Amino acid sequence: MESRLLRPYAWALVLLLFIPVSAILEFASPGVPVFAAAGLAIVPLAWFMGIATEEIGKHAGPGVGGLLNATFGNATELIIALFALAEGLQDIVKASLTGSIIGNLLLVLGLSMVAGGLRHKSQSFSREASGIHTTMLLVAVIGLIMPALYVYSAGAAGALRLVVLDEMSIGIAAILFAVYLFGLLFSLRTHRDIFNPVAETPERPRMALRTAVLVLLVSAALVALESELLVGSLQAAQASLGLTDLFLGVIVLAIVGNAAEHGSAVLMAVRNKMDLSLAVAMTSTTQIALFVAPVLVFASLFTAQVMTLDFEVFELVSVALATAVLASVVSDGRSNWYEGVLLVMVYAMLGVVFYLHP
Amino acid sequence: MESRLLRPYAWALVLLLFIPVSAILEFASPGVPVFAAAGLAIVPLAWFMGIATEEIGKHAGPGVGGLLNATFGNATELIIALFALAEGLQDIVKASLTGSIIGNLLLVLGLSMVAGGLRHKSQSFSREASGIHTTMLLVAVIGLIMPALYVYSAGAAGALRLVVLDEMSIGIAAILFAVYLFGLLFSLRTHRDIFNPVAETPERPRMALRTAVLVLLVSAALVALESELLVGSLQAAQASLGLTDLFLGVIVLAIVGNAAEHGSAVLMAVRNKMDLSLAVAMTSTTQIALFVAPVLVFASLFTAQVMTLDFEVFELVSVALATAVLASVVSDGRSNWYEGVLLVMVYAMLGVVFYLHP
Amino acid sequence: MESRLLRPYAWALVLLLFIPVSAILEFASPGVPVFAAAGLAIVPLAWFMGIATEEIGKHAGPGVGGLLNATFGNATELIIALFALAEGLQDIVKASLTGSIIGNLLLVLGLSMVAGGLRHKSQSFSREASGIHTTMLLVAVIGLIMPALYVYSAGAAGALRLVVLDEMSIGIAAILFAVYLFGLLFSLRTHRDIFNPVAETPERPRMALRTAVLVLLVSAALVALESELLVGSLQAAQASLGLTDLFLGVIVLAIVGNAAEHGSAVLMAVRNKMDLSLAVAMTSTTQIALFVAPVLVFASLFTAQVMTLDFEVFELVSVALATAVLASVVSDGRSNWYEGVLLVMVYAMLGVVFYLHP
């Protein structure tokens, strides 16, 4: 194992201490402390899941490896969301989806461009890859806007309206999922070269396959455990801290669920690998919108209530505007520190609004 | 007459049989069968009108020819819409306008890109031409949004509000028509080269001028006849099939009115002439928004009620989002099968929503 | 003093006559005549302030000069707005802000592209500079949309809502101001070359420093005087002419406040210096949104009522659409007369709507 693989382990091992801490706190002092400890414990586990998935991918070869990364890339968010869904916290789940999208587009990419831009005057990346990601995002945004528009234009609630909304949500989820599957075919098979401009030499695995599978399974199990603690203490924490559903889902949960992506995207940017940095952040975003959201709708069919895709107008406008500002930033295939600052500032404005919104 | 001109005649001649069929059905069994037969009969007639216009254009020389194509290119939609307007079916007329726009941008271009992309890994086209079309569309969208926004923000209906809405619609129609006229001057005179990158050798006409004029007049007369049958049976068909005004106008009428464009745009894409494919679909769209819509407003001044330009919020959002996703797809001057799939999927989502919308 | 500096003085000296005229009219016949005379008197004064600022900048060197231009570039609008704010005319102040943005983006740039395009078939400019300006504008638009969205979604007015709206406006103003400051650092320090593609030789001052400072101070004082007359007669003029707050602020005041920019941007375009023309119009626009608007919010803390950033939905949609159409026009780094016509036509449509809106 090389030292640069070991370095991140240092902080990760420290944060792993929050696993027992959160379990102990659950009995000693539920509420905010458990919420904080479980949130911190998830960060290193997500990181280990990422590494293990990558290692399994190296053993399996590029095609299957890409598929694995695409499917397990947002496993953390998916697990947290499934636990919250089982608790009936649909509004928070939906808020955490929009939060992940906004956070990846604005905070992760913004910080990456700032960090990279402080070292490099101008950084370039593939306009073709970022253009397709932007269009995919736009398609997802359209899918998320339509049900809310239906609710808005259909007026007062009624039984018929709810049935239609369920059908509409399931139909749109199916279409978004199809967009996702076609996207896999496109990016992993027919147009692999767009997303991998350099003909990379296959990397040697740094873990035995058996170890990697074991790490993946143990991490996933621990993420599930911590997610249960996190979701269980969520409402108590919310009450003590006086946070709104929107702020909690959009800002807090989204940062916890995406912490691993944050780290690696910024690291790539500093190393002037802006293509990889963008790929991490944008792939994660399109996965949330085109894979995680539809899967949650399908999963909700087994709960008491369908998770409909009608988001709050604030969330929708935020996602749409984040997509627009990102499209404007990446359209020229180059980035600099100020474009990063602009993205972060938009995130700050949305944070102010979600914090103050009653 | 060459054989490649004859080939499309085969299906066209078969579909022409629906002219007598629709006339007979009108007496035998009005409603859905007449609606279907008249819809099918219009398809080959629109095709013949297109060919005749093109042939007259070849006799008249490039300048006048371009003008003829620009003016008669959407004659079918215009004729159907005028008949529906005379019947007072303003909502359906407006829905068919937005449907034509959405259908051309998403379905026609999407299918073209898929069909072309299955044969060619990547297809390129002029960014300058597609950029100007996109901006023209955006200007039209702005014109269509404003009256609806006025209605929304002016609140409850009143006599004053209606007068203002009429004036606003006429004023905006006049401006959109001016945009159209300036656009003709631009594309046919001062900047002809942008839209015709290759200095084409003038094509030899394949019909005598007299034949072409005759074909045009007879086809137009038959389109008028079938449009009357179509519009006359429309409400009965709507009732039997349980379709909403929106779905009928946006999806069904729009497909009938644009079937000819669909065919030729896809054909061009398969032959890797993506510039022509885009030109057919985008010129048709801007004509609908900048020529057909204003002309209908002016024509409605001779009916009982002005056709105001306040569209349903669903239609407006759909047109705006279709424009945005198209702009994102064409911005890099290249297309592939997946971008086509994305456009078609957006069309599918809008179809689901318009179908379910009560 | 060179002759080309003298030429604009001819018309300016004539317009200066409106200073005494406006003062005399104030006593003789208040209302529309005073309003018109004060409006006309401000135009040459704004021009002199611009020249004086530029001259001081030449003495001070490029860095400080850029800062001066950036800060005093919109001094006229700022002075008029401060007087109107002191009178409690918040709605008109806000309308004049959106009017300045729309006017600069659509009317100034549109006329520039038309004037330049009539002489030059196609004009090119830096995509990088226009791209960053577009993104800055988009960030400002997001900041302006959020408070209005809050008001819309929070429903009925209440004391809590107003407090939240005040806090939100102050928070967003602070963030927009930070965007402005970082933008100065970016454009004047770290990435100066993007906005000054040609390594310019420092121009020789054409005025002594003392003269320039004197001209600046006297002009500013006279602008303040005329602004008081303008604002004082505004409501009388509005009543006699039957204009709405929106039309007055968005169209009339905005044209008066930006007349100087209009002239110089068009002049640059005719001389085929499209980069400078764009820089004048777009820098002025971002300054309004990122500097003048926040400063007015901060200044309003010393008046009876905080100037909140919740704009009318019509204004917001207009600003957002103007930004979108501008982004579409400048995205390819080239302009022609028709793109200018498209911008002016959008302005005309907005003018119709604001004029008719009750």
PDB file of N, CA and C in Angstrom, chain A residues 152, chain B residues 94 143-169 172 307-313 316, chain C residues 313-314 353 356-358:
ATOM      1  N   TYR A 152     -49.250  23.119  -8.466  1.00  0.00           N
ATOM      2  CA  TYR A 152     -49.546  24.551  -8.447  1.00  0.00           C
ATOM      3  C   TYR A 152     -50.762  24.874  -9.314  1.00  0.00           C
TER       4      TYR A 152
ATOM      5  N   LYS B  94     -54.130  27.674 -29.627  1.00  0.00           N
ATOM      6  CA  LYS B  94     -52.933  28.055 -28.881  1.00  0.00           C
ATOM      7  C   LYS B  94     -52.138  26.820 -28.456  1.00  0.00           C
ATOM      8  N   GLY B 143     -41.850  36.939 -25.730  1.00  0.00           N
ATOM      9  CA  GLY B 143     -43.114  37.536 -26.159  1.00  0.00           C
ATOM     10  C   GLY B 143     -44.322  36.743 -25.673  1.00  0.00           C
ATOM     11  N   LEU B 144     -44.200  35.424 -25.615  1.00  0.00           N
ATOM     12  CA  LEU B 144     -45.334  34.604 -25.195  1.00  0.00           C
ATOM     13  C   LEU B 144     -45.499  34.585 -23.685  1.00  0.00           C
ATOM     14  N   ILE B 145     -44.387  34.792 -22.957  1.00  0.00           N
ATOM     15  CA  ILE B 145     -44.477  34.751 -21.493  1.00  0.00           C
ATOM     16  C   ILE B 145     -45.163  36.001 -20.940  1.00  0.00           C
ATOM     17  N   MET B 146     -44.871  37.155 -21.549  1.00  0.00           N
ATOM     18  CA  MET B 146     -45.300  38.411 -20.948  1.00  0.00           C
ATOM     19  C   MET B 146     -46.814  38.534 -20.738  1.00  0.00           C
ATOM     20  N   PRO B 147     -47.648  38.224 -21.764  1.00  0.00           N
ATOM     21  CA  PRO B 147     -49.085  38.369 -21.527  1.00  0.00           C
ATOM     22  C   PRO B 147     -49.592  37.464 -20.399  1.00  0.00           C
ATOM     23  N   ALA B 148     -49.077  36.237 -20.330  1.00  0.00           N
ATOM     24  CA  ALA B 148     -49.507  35.331 -19.267  1.00  0.00           C
ATOM     25  C   ALA B 148     -49.097  35.880 -17.908  1.00  0.00           C
ATOM     26  N   LEU B 149     -47.921  36.468 -17.852  1.00  0.00           N
ATOM     27  CA  LEU B 149     -47.445  37.053 -16.603  1.00  0.00           C
ATOM     28  C   LEU B 149     -48.337  38.217 -16.201  1.00  0.00           C
ATOM     29  N   TYR B 150     -48.776  38.981 -17.208  1.00  0.00           N
ATOM     30  CA  TYR B 150     -49.691  40.090 -16.933  1.00  0.00           C
ATOM     31  C   TYR B 150     -50.984  39.562 -16.318  1.00  0.00           C
ATOM     32  N   VAL B 151     -51.545  38.523 -16.948  1.00  0.00           N
ATOM     33  CA  VAL B 151     -52.796  37.955 -16.446  1.00  0.00           C
ATOM     34  C   VAL B 151     -52.601  37.463 -15.026  1.00  0.00           C
ATOM     35  N   TYR B 152     -51.449  36.802 -14.791  1.00  0.00           N
ATOM     36  CA  TYR B 152     -51.170  36.275 -13.460  1.00  0.00           C
ATOM     37  C   TYR B 152     -51.078  37.404 -12.439  1.00  0.00           C
ATOM     38  N   SER B 153     -50.321  38.469 -12.777  1.00  0.00           N
ATOM     39  CA  SER B 153     -50.058  39.495 -11.765  1.00  0.00           C
ATOM     40  C   SER B 153     -51.196  40.498 -11.669  1.00  0.00           C
ATOM     41  N   ALA B 154     -52.054  40.600 -12.699  1.00  0.00           N
ATOM     42  CA  ALA B 154     -53.159  41.556 -12.625  1.00  0.00           C
ATOM     43  C   ALA B 154     -54.303  41.018 -11.786  1.00  0.00           C
ATOM     44  N   GLY B 155     -54.249  39.730 -11.466  1.00  0.00           N
ATOM     45  CA  GLY B 155     -55.255  39.164 -10.576  1.00  0.00           C
ATOM     46  C   GLY B 155     -56.606  38.978 -11.251  1.00  0.00           C
ATOM     47  N   ALA B 156     -57.662  39.145 -10.473  1.00  0.00           N
ATOM     48  CA  ALA B 156     -59.022  38.822 -10.914  1.00  0.00           C
ATOM     49  C   ALA B 156     -59.369  39.484 -12.249  1.00  0.00           C
ATOM     50  N   ALA B 157     -60.201  38.772 -13.020  1.00  0.00           N
ATOM     51  CA  ALA B 157     -60.575  39.252 -14.349  1.00  0.00           C
ATOM     52  C   ALA B 157     -61.468  40.479 -14.247  1.00  0.00           C
ATOM     53  N   GLY B 158     -61.366  41.328 -15.213  1.00  0.00           N
ATOM     54  CA  GLY B 158     -62.228  42.508 -15.270  1.00  0.00           C
ATOM     55  C   GLY B 158     -62.213  43.023 -16.686  1.00  0.00           C
ATOM     56  N   ALA B 159     -63.112  43.956 -16.970  1.00  0.00           N
ATOM     57  CA  ALA B 159     -63.217  44.480 -18.335  1.00  0.00           C
ATOM     58  C   ALA B 159     -61.917  45.169 -18.742  1.00  0.00           C
ATOM     59  N   LEU B 160     -61.365  45.981 -17.820  1.00  0.00           N
ATOM     60  CA  LEU B 160     -60.135  46.704 -18.117  1.00  0.00           C
ATOM     61  C   LEU B 160     -59.027  45.717 -18.457  1.00  0.00           C
ATOM     62  N   ARG B 161     -58.917  44.660 -17.612  1.00  0.00           N
ATOM     63  CA  ARG B 161     -57.869  43.688 -17.811  1.00  0.00           C
ATOM     64  C   ARG B 161     -57.934  43.087 -19.204  1.00  0.00           C
ATOM     65  N   LEU B 162     -59.157  42.805 -19.660  1.00  0.00           N
ATOM     66  CA  LEU B 162     -59.289  42.154 -20.961  1.00  0.00           C
ATOM     67  C   LEU B 162     -58.883  43.097 -22.083  1.00  0.00           C
ATOM     68  N   VAL B 163     -59.259  44.383 -21.959  1.00  0.00           N
ATOM     69  CA  VAL B 163     -58.855  45.352 -22.974  1.00  0.00           C
ATOM     70  C   VAL B 163     -57.337  45.443 -23.022  1.00  0.00           C
ATOM     71  N   VAL B 164     -56.720  45.553 -21.840  1.00  0.00           N
ATOM     72  CA  VAL B 164     -55.263  45.644 -21.792  1.00  0.00           C
ATOM     73  C   VAL B 164     -54.631  44.404 -22.413  1.00  0.00           C
ATOM     74  N   LEU B 165     -55.208  43.230 -22.113  1.00  0.00           N
ATOM     75  CA  LEU B 165     -54.649  41.984 -22.638  1.00  0.00           C
ATOM     76  C   LEU B 165     -54.731  41.950 -24.165  1.00  0.00           C
ATOM     77  N   ASP B 166     -55.857  42.430 -24.702  1.00  0.00           N
ATOM     78  CA  ASP B 166     -55.988  42.506 -26.164  1.00  0.00           C
ATOM     79  C   ASP B 166     -54.907  43.413 -26.743  1.00  0.00           C
ATOM     80  N   GLU B 167     -54.769  44.615 -26.181  1.00  0.00           N
ATOM     81  CA  GLU B 167     -53.784  45.573 -26.694  1.00  0.00           C
ATOM     82  C   GLU B 167     -52.375  44.996 -26.610  1.00  0.00           C
ATOM     83  N   MET B 168     -52.085  44.365 -25.452  1.00  0.00           N
ATOM     84  CA  MET B 168     -50.752  43.796 -25.243  1.00  0.00           C
ATOM     85  C   MET B 168     -50.469  42.692 -26.272  1.00  0.00           C
ATOM     86  N   SER B 169     -51.470  41.844 -26.513  1.00  0.00           N
ATOM     87  CA  SER B 169     -51.281  40.749 -27.464  1.00  0.00           C
ATOM     88  C   SER B 169     -51.036  41.284 -28.868  1.00  0.00           C
ATOM     89  N   ILE B 172     -47.508  42.872 -28.999  1.00  0.00           N
ATOM     90  CA  ILE B 172     -46.445  41.869 -29.029  1.00  0.00           C
ATOM     91  C   ILE B 172     -46.447  41.105 -30.355  1.00  0.00           C
ATOM     92  N   MET B 307     -57.628  36.717 -30.463  1.00  0.00           N
ATOM     93  CA  MET B 307     -56.865  35.602 -29.910  1.00  0.00           C
ATOM     94  C   MET B 307     -55.698  36.185 -29.111  1.00  0.00           C
ATOM     95  N   THR B 308     -55.860  36.229 -27.789  1.00  0.00           N
ATOM     96  CA  THR B 308     -54.800  36.820 -26.960  1.00  0.00           C
ATOM     97  C   THR B 308     -53.641  35.842 -26.820  1.00  0.00           C
ATOM     98  N   LEU B 309     -52.481  36.402 -26.501  1.00  0.00           N
ATOM     99  CA  LEU B 309     -51.273  35.574 -26.409  1.00  0.00           C
ATOM    100  C   LEU B 309     -50.991  35.103 -24.978  1.00  0.00           C
ATOM    101  N   ASP B 310     -52.047  34.948 -24.167  1.00  0.00           N
ATOM    102  CA  ASP B 310     -51.800  34.447 -22.810  1.00  0.00           C
ATOM    103  C   ASP B 310     -51.962  32.935 -22.823  1.00  0.00           C
ATOM    104  N   PHE B 311     -50.839  32.241 -22.757  1.00  0.00           N
ATOM    105  CA  PHE B 311     -50.856  30.786 -22.787  1.00  0.00           C
ATOM    106  C   PHE B 311     -50.959  30.226 -21.378  1.00  0.00           C
ATOM    107  N   GLU B 312     -51.341  28.962 -21.302  1.00  0.00           N
ATOM    108  CA  GLU B 312     -51.354  28.238 -20.028  1.00  0.00           C
ATOM    109  C   GLU B 312     -49.943  28.176 -19.457  1.00  0.00           C
ATOM    110  N   VAL B 313     -49.832  28.241 -18.145  1.00  0.00           N
ATOM    111  CA  VAL B 313     -48.512  28.203 -17.510  1.00  0.00           C
ATOM    112  C   VAL B 313     -47.757  26.925 -17.894  1.00  0.00           C
ATOM    113  N   LEU B 316     -46.284  27.374 -21.343  1.00  0.00           N
ATOM    114  CA  LEU B 316     -45.169  28.318 -21.352  1.00  0.00           C
ATOM    115  C   LEU B 316     -43.914  27.713 -20.758  1.00  0.00           C
TER     116      LEU B 316
ATOM    117  N   VAL C 313     -42.656  40.796  -9.635  1.00  0.00           N
ATOM    118  CA  VAL C 313     -42.422  39.618 -10.459  1.00  0.00           C
ATOM    119  C   VAL C 313     -42.132  40.010 -11.911  1.00  0.00           C
ATOM    120  N   PHE C 314     -42.800  41.070 -12.398  1.00  0.00           N
ATOM    121  CA  PHE C 314     -42.575  41.534 -13.764  1.00  0.00           C
ATOM    122  C   PHE C 314     -41.139  41.990 -13.971  1.00  0.00           C
ATOM    123  N   VAL C 353     -45.246  46.123 -22.365  1.00  0.00           N
ATOM    124  CA  VAL C 353     -45.855  45.518 -21.187  1.00  0.00           C
ATOM    125  C   VAL C 353     -45.822  46.491 -20.004  1.00  0.00           C
ATOM    126  N   LEU C 356     -48.410  49.264 -20.528  1.00  0.00           N
ATOM    127  CA  LEU C 356     -49.820  48.889 -20.393  1.00  0.00           C
ATOM    128  C   LEU C 356     -50.163  48.377 -18.997  1.00  0.00           C
ATOM    129  N   HIS C 357     -49.172  47.863 -18.297  1.00  0.00           N
ATOM    130  CA  HIS C 357     -49.424  47.291 -16.968  1.00  0.00           C
ATOM    131  C   HIS C 357     -50.043  48.333 -16.043  1.00  0.00           C
ATOM    132  N   PRO C 358     -51.179  48.045 -15.455  1.00  0.00           N
ATOM    133  CA  PRO C 358     -51.856  49.061 -14.641  1.00  0.00           C
ATOM    134  C   PRO C 358     -51.203  49.227 -13.254  1.00  0.00           C
TER     135      PRO C 358
END
